[in-house]
Short mmCIF file of C-alpha atoms in Angstrom, two decimals:
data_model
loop_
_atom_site.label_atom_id
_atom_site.label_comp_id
_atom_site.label_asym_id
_atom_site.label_seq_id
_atom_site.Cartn_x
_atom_site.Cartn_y
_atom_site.Cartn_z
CA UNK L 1 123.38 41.49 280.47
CA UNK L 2 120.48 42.28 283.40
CA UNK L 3 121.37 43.74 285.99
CA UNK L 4 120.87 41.73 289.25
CA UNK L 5 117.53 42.99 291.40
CA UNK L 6 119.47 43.57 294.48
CA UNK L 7 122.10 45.58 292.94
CA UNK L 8 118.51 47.75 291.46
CA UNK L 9 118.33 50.00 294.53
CA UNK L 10 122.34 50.75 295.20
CA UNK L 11 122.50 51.97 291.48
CA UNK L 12 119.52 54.13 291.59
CA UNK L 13 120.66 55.59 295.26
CA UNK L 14 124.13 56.36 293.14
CA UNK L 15 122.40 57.78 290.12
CA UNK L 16 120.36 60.20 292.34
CA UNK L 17 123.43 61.32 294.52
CA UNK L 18 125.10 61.91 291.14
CA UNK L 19 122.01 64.65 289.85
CA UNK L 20 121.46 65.85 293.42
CA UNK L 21 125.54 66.47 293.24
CA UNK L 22 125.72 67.92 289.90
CA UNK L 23 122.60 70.26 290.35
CA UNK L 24 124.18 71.83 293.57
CA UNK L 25 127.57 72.16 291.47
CA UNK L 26 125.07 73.96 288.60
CA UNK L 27 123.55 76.01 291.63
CA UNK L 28 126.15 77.52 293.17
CA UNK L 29 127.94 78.07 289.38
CA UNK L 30 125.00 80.56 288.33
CA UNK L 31 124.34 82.12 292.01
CA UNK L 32 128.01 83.61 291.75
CA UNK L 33 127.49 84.68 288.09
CA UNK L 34 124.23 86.24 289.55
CA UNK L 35 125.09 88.21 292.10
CA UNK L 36 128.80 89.08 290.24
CA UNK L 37 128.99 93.29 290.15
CA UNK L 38 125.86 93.29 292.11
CA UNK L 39 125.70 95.84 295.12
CA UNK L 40 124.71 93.74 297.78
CA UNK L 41 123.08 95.31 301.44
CA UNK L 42 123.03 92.77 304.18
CA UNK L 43 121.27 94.80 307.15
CA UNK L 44 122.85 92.84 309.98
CA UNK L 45 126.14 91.23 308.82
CA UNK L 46 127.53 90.78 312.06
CA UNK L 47 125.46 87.78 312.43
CA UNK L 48 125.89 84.35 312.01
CA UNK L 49 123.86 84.20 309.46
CA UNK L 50 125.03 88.01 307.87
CA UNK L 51 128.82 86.61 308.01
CA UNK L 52 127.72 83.42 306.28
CA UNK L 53 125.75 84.98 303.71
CA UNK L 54 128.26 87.67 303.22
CA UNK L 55 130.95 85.11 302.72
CA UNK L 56 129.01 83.51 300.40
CA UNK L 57 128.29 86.57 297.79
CA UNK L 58 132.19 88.02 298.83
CA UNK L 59 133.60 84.59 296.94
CA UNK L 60 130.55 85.20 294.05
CA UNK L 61 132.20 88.62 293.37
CA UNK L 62 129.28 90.80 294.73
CA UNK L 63 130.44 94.45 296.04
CA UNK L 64 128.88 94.51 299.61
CA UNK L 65 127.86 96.89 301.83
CA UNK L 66 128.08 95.46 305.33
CA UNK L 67 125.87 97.28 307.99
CA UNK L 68 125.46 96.29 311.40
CA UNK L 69 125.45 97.94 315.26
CA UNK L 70 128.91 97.13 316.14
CA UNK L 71 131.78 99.00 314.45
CA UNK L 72 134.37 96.28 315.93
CA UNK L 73 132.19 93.75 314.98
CA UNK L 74 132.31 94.87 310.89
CA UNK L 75 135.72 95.29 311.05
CA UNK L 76 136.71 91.82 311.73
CA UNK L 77 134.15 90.78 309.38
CA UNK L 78 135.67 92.92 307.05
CA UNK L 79 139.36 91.48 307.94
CA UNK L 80 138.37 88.06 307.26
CA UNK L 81 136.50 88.12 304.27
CA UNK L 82 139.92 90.27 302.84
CA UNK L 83 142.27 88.04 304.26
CA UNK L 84 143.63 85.04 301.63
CA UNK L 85 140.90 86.66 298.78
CA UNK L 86 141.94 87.03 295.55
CA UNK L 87 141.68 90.79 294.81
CA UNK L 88 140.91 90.05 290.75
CA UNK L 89 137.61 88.09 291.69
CA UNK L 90 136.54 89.93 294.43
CA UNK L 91 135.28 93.74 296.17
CA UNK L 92 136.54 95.03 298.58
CA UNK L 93 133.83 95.61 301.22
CA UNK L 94 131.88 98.75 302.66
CA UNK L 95 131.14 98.98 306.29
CA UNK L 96 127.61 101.36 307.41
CA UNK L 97 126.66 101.68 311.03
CA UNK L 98 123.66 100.78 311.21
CA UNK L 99 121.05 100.09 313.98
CA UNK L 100 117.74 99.84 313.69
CA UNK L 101 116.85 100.73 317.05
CA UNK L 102 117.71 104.66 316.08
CA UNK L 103 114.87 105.08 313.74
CA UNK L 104 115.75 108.78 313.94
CA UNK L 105 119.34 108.04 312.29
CA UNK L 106 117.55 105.91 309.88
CA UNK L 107 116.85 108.14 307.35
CA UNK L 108 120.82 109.09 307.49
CA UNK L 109 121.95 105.56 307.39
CA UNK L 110 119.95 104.92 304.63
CA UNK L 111 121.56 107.71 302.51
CA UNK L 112 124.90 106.20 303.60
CA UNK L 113 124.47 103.08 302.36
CA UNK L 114 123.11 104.59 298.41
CA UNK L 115 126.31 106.73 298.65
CA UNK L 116 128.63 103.14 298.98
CA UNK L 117 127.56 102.58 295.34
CA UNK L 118 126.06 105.10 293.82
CA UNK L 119 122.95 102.66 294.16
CA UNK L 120 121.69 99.08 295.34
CA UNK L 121 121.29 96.10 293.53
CA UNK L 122 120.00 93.87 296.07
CA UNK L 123 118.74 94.39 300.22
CA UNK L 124 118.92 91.46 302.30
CA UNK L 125 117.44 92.74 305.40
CA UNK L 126 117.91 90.57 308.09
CA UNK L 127 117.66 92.27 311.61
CA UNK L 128 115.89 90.75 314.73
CA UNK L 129 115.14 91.41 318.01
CA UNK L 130 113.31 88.63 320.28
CA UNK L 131 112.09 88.60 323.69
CA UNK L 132 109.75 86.07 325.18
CA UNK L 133 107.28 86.49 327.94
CA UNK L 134 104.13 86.68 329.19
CA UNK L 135 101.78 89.79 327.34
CA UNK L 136 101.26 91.49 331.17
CA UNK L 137 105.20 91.83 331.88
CA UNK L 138 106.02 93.75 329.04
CA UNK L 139 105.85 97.59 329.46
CA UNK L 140 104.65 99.51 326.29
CA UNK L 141 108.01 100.85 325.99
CA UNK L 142 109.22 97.36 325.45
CA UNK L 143 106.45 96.56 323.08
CA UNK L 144 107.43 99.92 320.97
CA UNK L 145 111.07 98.94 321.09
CA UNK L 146 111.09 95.66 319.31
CA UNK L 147 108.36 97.13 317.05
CA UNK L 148 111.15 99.75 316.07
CA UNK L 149 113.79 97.25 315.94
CA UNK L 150 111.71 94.56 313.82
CA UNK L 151 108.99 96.67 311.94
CA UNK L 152 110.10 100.49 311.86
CA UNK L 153 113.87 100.34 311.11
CA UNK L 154 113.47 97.77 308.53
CA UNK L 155 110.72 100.23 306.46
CA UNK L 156 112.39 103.32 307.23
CA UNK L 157 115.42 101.93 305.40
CA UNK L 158 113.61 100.63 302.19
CA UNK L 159 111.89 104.30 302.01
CA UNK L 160 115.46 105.32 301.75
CA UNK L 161 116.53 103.21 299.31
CA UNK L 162 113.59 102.60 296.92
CA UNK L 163 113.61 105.72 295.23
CA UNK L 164 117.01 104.76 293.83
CA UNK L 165 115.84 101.51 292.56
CA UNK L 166 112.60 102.95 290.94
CA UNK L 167 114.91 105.12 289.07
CA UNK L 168 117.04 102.74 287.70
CA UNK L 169 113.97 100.10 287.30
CA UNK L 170 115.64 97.93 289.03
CA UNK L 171 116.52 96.41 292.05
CA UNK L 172 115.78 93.13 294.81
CA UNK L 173 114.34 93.68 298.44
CA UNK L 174 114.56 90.42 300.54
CA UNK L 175 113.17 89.82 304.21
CA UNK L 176 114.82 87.27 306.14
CA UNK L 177 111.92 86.74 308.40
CA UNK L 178 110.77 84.42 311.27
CA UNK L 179 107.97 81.86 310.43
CA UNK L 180 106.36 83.44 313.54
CA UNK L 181 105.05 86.19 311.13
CA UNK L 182 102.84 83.77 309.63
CA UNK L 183 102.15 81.62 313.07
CA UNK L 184 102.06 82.61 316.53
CA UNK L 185 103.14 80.83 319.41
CA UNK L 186 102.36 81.90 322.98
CA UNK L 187 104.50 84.29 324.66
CA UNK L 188 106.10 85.79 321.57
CA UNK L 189 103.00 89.14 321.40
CA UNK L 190 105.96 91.38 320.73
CA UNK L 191 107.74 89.76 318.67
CA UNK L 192 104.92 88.09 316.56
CA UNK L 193 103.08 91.36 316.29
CA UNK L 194 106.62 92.54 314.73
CA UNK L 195 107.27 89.78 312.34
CA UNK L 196 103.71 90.01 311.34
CA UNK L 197 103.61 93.40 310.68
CA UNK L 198 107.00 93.57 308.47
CA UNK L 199 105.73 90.68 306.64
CA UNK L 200 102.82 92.56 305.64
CA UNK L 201 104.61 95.26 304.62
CA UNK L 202 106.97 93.45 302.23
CA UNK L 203 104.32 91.78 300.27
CA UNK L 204 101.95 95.27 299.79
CA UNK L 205 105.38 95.90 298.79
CA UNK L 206 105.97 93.40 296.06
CA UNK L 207 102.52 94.30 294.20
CA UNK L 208 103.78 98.43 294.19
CA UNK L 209 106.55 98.08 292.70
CA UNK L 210 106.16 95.34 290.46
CA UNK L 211 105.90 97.69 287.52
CA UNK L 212 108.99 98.90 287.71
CA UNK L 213 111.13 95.55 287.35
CA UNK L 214 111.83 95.53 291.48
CA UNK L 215 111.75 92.07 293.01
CA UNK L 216 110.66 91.68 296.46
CA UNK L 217 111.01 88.14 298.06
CA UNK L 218 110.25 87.05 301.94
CA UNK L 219 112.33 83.84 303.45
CA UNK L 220 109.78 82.72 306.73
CA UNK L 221 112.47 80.21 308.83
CA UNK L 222 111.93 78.41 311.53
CA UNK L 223 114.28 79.56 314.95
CA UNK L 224 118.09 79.73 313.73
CA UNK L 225 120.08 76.84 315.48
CA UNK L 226 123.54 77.73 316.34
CA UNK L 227 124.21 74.58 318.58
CA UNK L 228 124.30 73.47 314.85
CA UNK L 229 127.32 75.59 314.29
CA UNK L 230 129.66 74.09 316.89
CA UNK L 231 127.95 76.37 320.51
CA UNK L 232 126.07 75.41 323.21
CA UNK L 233 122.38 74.30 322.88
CA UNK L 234 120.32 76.72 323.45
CA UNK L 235 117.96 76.47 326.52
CA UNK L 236 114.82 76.72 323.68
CA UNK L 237 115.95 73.54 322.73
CA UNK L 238 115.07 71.17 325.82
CA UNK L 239 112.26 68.65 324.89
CA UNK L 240 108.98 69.56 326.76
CA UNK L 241 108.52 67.98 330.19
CA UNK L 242 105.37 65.41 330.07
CA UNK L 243 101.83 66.23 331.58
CA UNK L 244 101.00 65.83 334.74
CA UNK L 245 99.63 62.56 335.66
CA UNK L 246 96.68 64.39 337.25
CA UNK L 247 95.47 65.99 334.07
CA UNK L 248 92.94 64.74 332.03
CA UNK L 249 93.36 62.71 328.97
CA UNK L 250 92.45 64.79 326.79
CA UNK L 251 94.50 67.15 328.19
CA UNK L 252 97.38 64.95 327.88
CA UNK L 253 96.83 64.06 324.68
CA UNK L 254 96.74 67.86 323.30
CA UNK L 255 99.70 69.16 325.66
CA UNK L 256 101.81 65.72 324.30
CA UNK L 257 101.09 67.03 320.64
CA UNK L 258 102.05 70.73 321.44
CA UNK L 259 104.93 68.93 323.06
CA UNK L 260 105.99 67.83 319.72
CA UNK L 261 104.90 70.77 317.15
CA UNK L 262 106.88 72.51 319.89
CA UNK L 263 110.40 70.66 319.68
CA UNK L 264 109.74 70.29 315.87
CA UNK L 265 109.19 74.22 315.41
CA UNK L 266 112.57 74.48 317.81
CA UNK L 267 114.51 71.97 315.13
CA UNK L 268 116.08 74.85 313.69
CA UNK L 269 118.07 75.65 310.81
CA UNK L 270 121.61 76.56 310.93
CA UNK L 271 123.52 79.72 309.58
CA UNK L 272 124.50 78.24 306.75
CA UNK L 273 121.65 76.49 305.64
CA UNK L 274 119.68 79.82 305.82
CA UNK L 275 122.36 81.60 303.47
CA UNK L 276 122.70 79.48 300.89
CA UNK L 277 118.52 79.64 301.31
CA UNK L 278 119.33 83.36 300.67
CA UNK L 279 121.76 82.99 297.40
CA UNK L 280 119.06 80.58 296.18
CA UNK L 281 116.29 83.22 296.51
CA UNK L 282 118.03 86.03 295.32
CA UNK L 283 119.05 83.93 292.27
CA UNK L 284 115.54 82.92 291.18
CA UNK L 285 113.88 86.01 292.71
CA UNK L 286 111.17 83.36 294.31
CA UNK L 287 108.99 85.52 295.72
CA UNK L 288 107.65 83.70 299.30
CA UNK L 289 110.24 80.61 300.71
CA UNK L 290 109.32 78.70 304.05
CA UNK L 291 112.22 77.54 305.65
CA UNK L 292 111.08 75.02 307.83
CA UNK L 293 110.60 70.84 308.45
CA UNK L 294 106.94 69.20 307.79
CA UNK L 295 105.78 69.56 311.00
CA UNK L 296 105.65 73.69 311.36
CA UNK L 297 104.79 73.44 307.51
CA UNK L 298 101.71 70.95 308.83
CA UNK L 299 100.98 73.55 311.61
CA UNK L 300 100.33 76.19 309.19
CA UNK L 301 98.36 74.34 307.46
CA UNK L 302 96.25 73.13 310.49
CA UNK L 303 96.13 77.14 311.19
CA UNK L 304 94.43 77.91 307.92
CA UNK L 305 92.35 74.70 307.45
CA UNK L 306 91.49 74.06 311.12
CA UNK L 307 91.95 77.02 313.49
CA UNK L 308 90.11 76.05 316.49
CA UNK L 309 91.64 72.84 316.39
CA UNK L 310 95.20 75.00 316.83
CA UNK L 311 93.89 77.37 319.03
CA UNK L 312 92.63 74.49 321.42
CA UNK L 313 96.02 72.43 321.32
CA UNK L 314 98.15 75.90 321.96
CA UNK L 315 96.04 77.12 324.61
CA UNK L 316 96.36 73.37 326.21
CA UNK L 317 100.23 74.15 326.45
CA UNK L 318 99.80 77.27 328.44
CA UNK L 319 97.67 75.75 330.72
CA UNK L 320 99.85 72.77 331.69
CA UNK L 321 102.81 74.27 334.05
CA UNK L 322 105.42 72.47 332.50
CA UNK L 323 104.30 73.13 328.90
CA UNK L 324 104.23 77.15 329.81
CA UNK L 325 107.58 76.88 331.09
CA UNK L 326 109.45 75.24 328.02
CA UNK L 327 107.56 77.95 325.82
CA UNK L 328 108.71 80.67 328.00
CA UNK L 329 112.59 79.40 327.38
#
């Protein structure tokens, strides 16, 4: 008996809902089987994306080490990840103080976390610190501290814990970095210069210590959205005002398209969408994952292909007073 044309589409749409369902099912099935007995490291798992990915690998049986700045903080992490778990599945886990701001204690911390274990399977490291404004308000001290925070304390800790893995020929190193290491956007020279920096760093990584069976993967996302999560919008989030009606056109036409690579780049990607982005890379050790809609994808792109076509519609936005201020937010 044929099937009718207009019952065609509904049945495929069902089919494909059926795969897409029983691929996530598959997904999910080997990422807890993967990271099972694994010593896990999540840098900053007092986050909303730390506590999501850290309840995601507690329920896949990994034995975590849960650092972050905030003692309080880690212990009520810690109290809800134990409370209702079943005790035959899961680890109890570790708490490290850790803050990568002290890149003196560094060194220290690092040594605390090996000692959790014995050793470290896998190191998400996820730490940020962002600040927005323009280059001539930020003191040198400023620019050192978020270089210590995003680029120093992040290094200092794989030192610490790479010797450990070489010796065992074994091991995972993941970044959970900002697309802005791979595309700069106007008053972000701190940060960018940061994100840049550590993302260098992680893939003259990769090639070192390839040889001795260590994978080394970098996640570049897009801003993370928590007005996703059930808060308040954040203030990044407001759509561009318009040109003014004095400016050229243009002017208008380039300011109206950073207008929308801007509120497309500011789209966002919530906590959990990011750690189940994590569970997925440290399951098929990809090596480079960009975490972001078409349009910053496109931007990219249009960075590499066509620079001084980017360069002219991003220094458009700065010019145009409304523009500036939305970028500042």
């Amino acid at each position: 008996m044929a099937v009718p044309s207009v019952m065609v589409l509904p049945m495929f749409v069902v089919v494909m809902a059926g795969i897409y369902y029983v691929y996530n099912e598959v997904i999910r099935f080997m990422s807890k089987s993967v990271v099972r007995n694994k010593v896990v490291v999540i840098t900053d798992a007092v986050s909303g994306m730390g506590s999501e990915c850290a309840r995601l690998l507690h329920k896949g049986g990994a034995r975590l080490v849960l650092c972050g700045p905030s003692w309080d903080k880690l212990e009520s992490l810690y109290d809800s990840l134990c409370c209702g778990s079943d005790p035959t599945q899961t680890f109890t886990p570790k708490l490290v103080l850790l803050d990568f701001s002290d890149t003196a204690g560094m060194q220290d911390s690092a040594a605390d976390v090996v000692e959790c274990y014995g050793c470290v399977d896998i190191m998400i490291c996820n730490s940020s610190m962002k600040i927005k404004a323009p280059v001539q308000n930020l003191s040198l001290e400023m620019d050192r501290n978020v270089m210590d925070m995003n680029y120093f304390g992040p290094i200092t800790l794989v030192k610490g814990v790479l010797p450990s893995m070489i010796s065992r020929r074994t091991g995972h190193f993941l970044l959970v970095n900002s697309i802005q290491g791979r595309l700069s956007v106007p008053f972000r020279t701190s940060y960018a210069a940061s994100k840049h920096a550590v993302q260098a760093f992680f893939d003259c990584l990769r090639a070192e210590v390839e040889e001795y069976g260590i994978s080394v993967s970098t996640i570049s996302h897009t801003y993370i959205n928590a007005s996703q999560n059930g808060t308040e919008p954040s203030s990044s989030s407001s759509s561009p005002s318009p040109p003014s009606s004095s400016s050229s056109i243009p002017s208008k036409i380039s300011n109206s398209l950073l207008a929308y690579l801007y509120r497309q780049l500011n789209h966002g990607v919530t906590p959990q969408d990011l750690a189940n982005e994590i569970v997925r890379t440290v399951d098929w050790k990809r090596r480079e994952v960009l975490l972001a809609h078409p349009i910053p994808q496109l931007a990219l792109c249009l960075r590499c292909l066509l620079p001084s076509a980017f360069f002219s519609v991003v220094a458009a936005g700065v010019k145009d007073g409304p523009m500036a201020e939305q970028l500042m937010k």
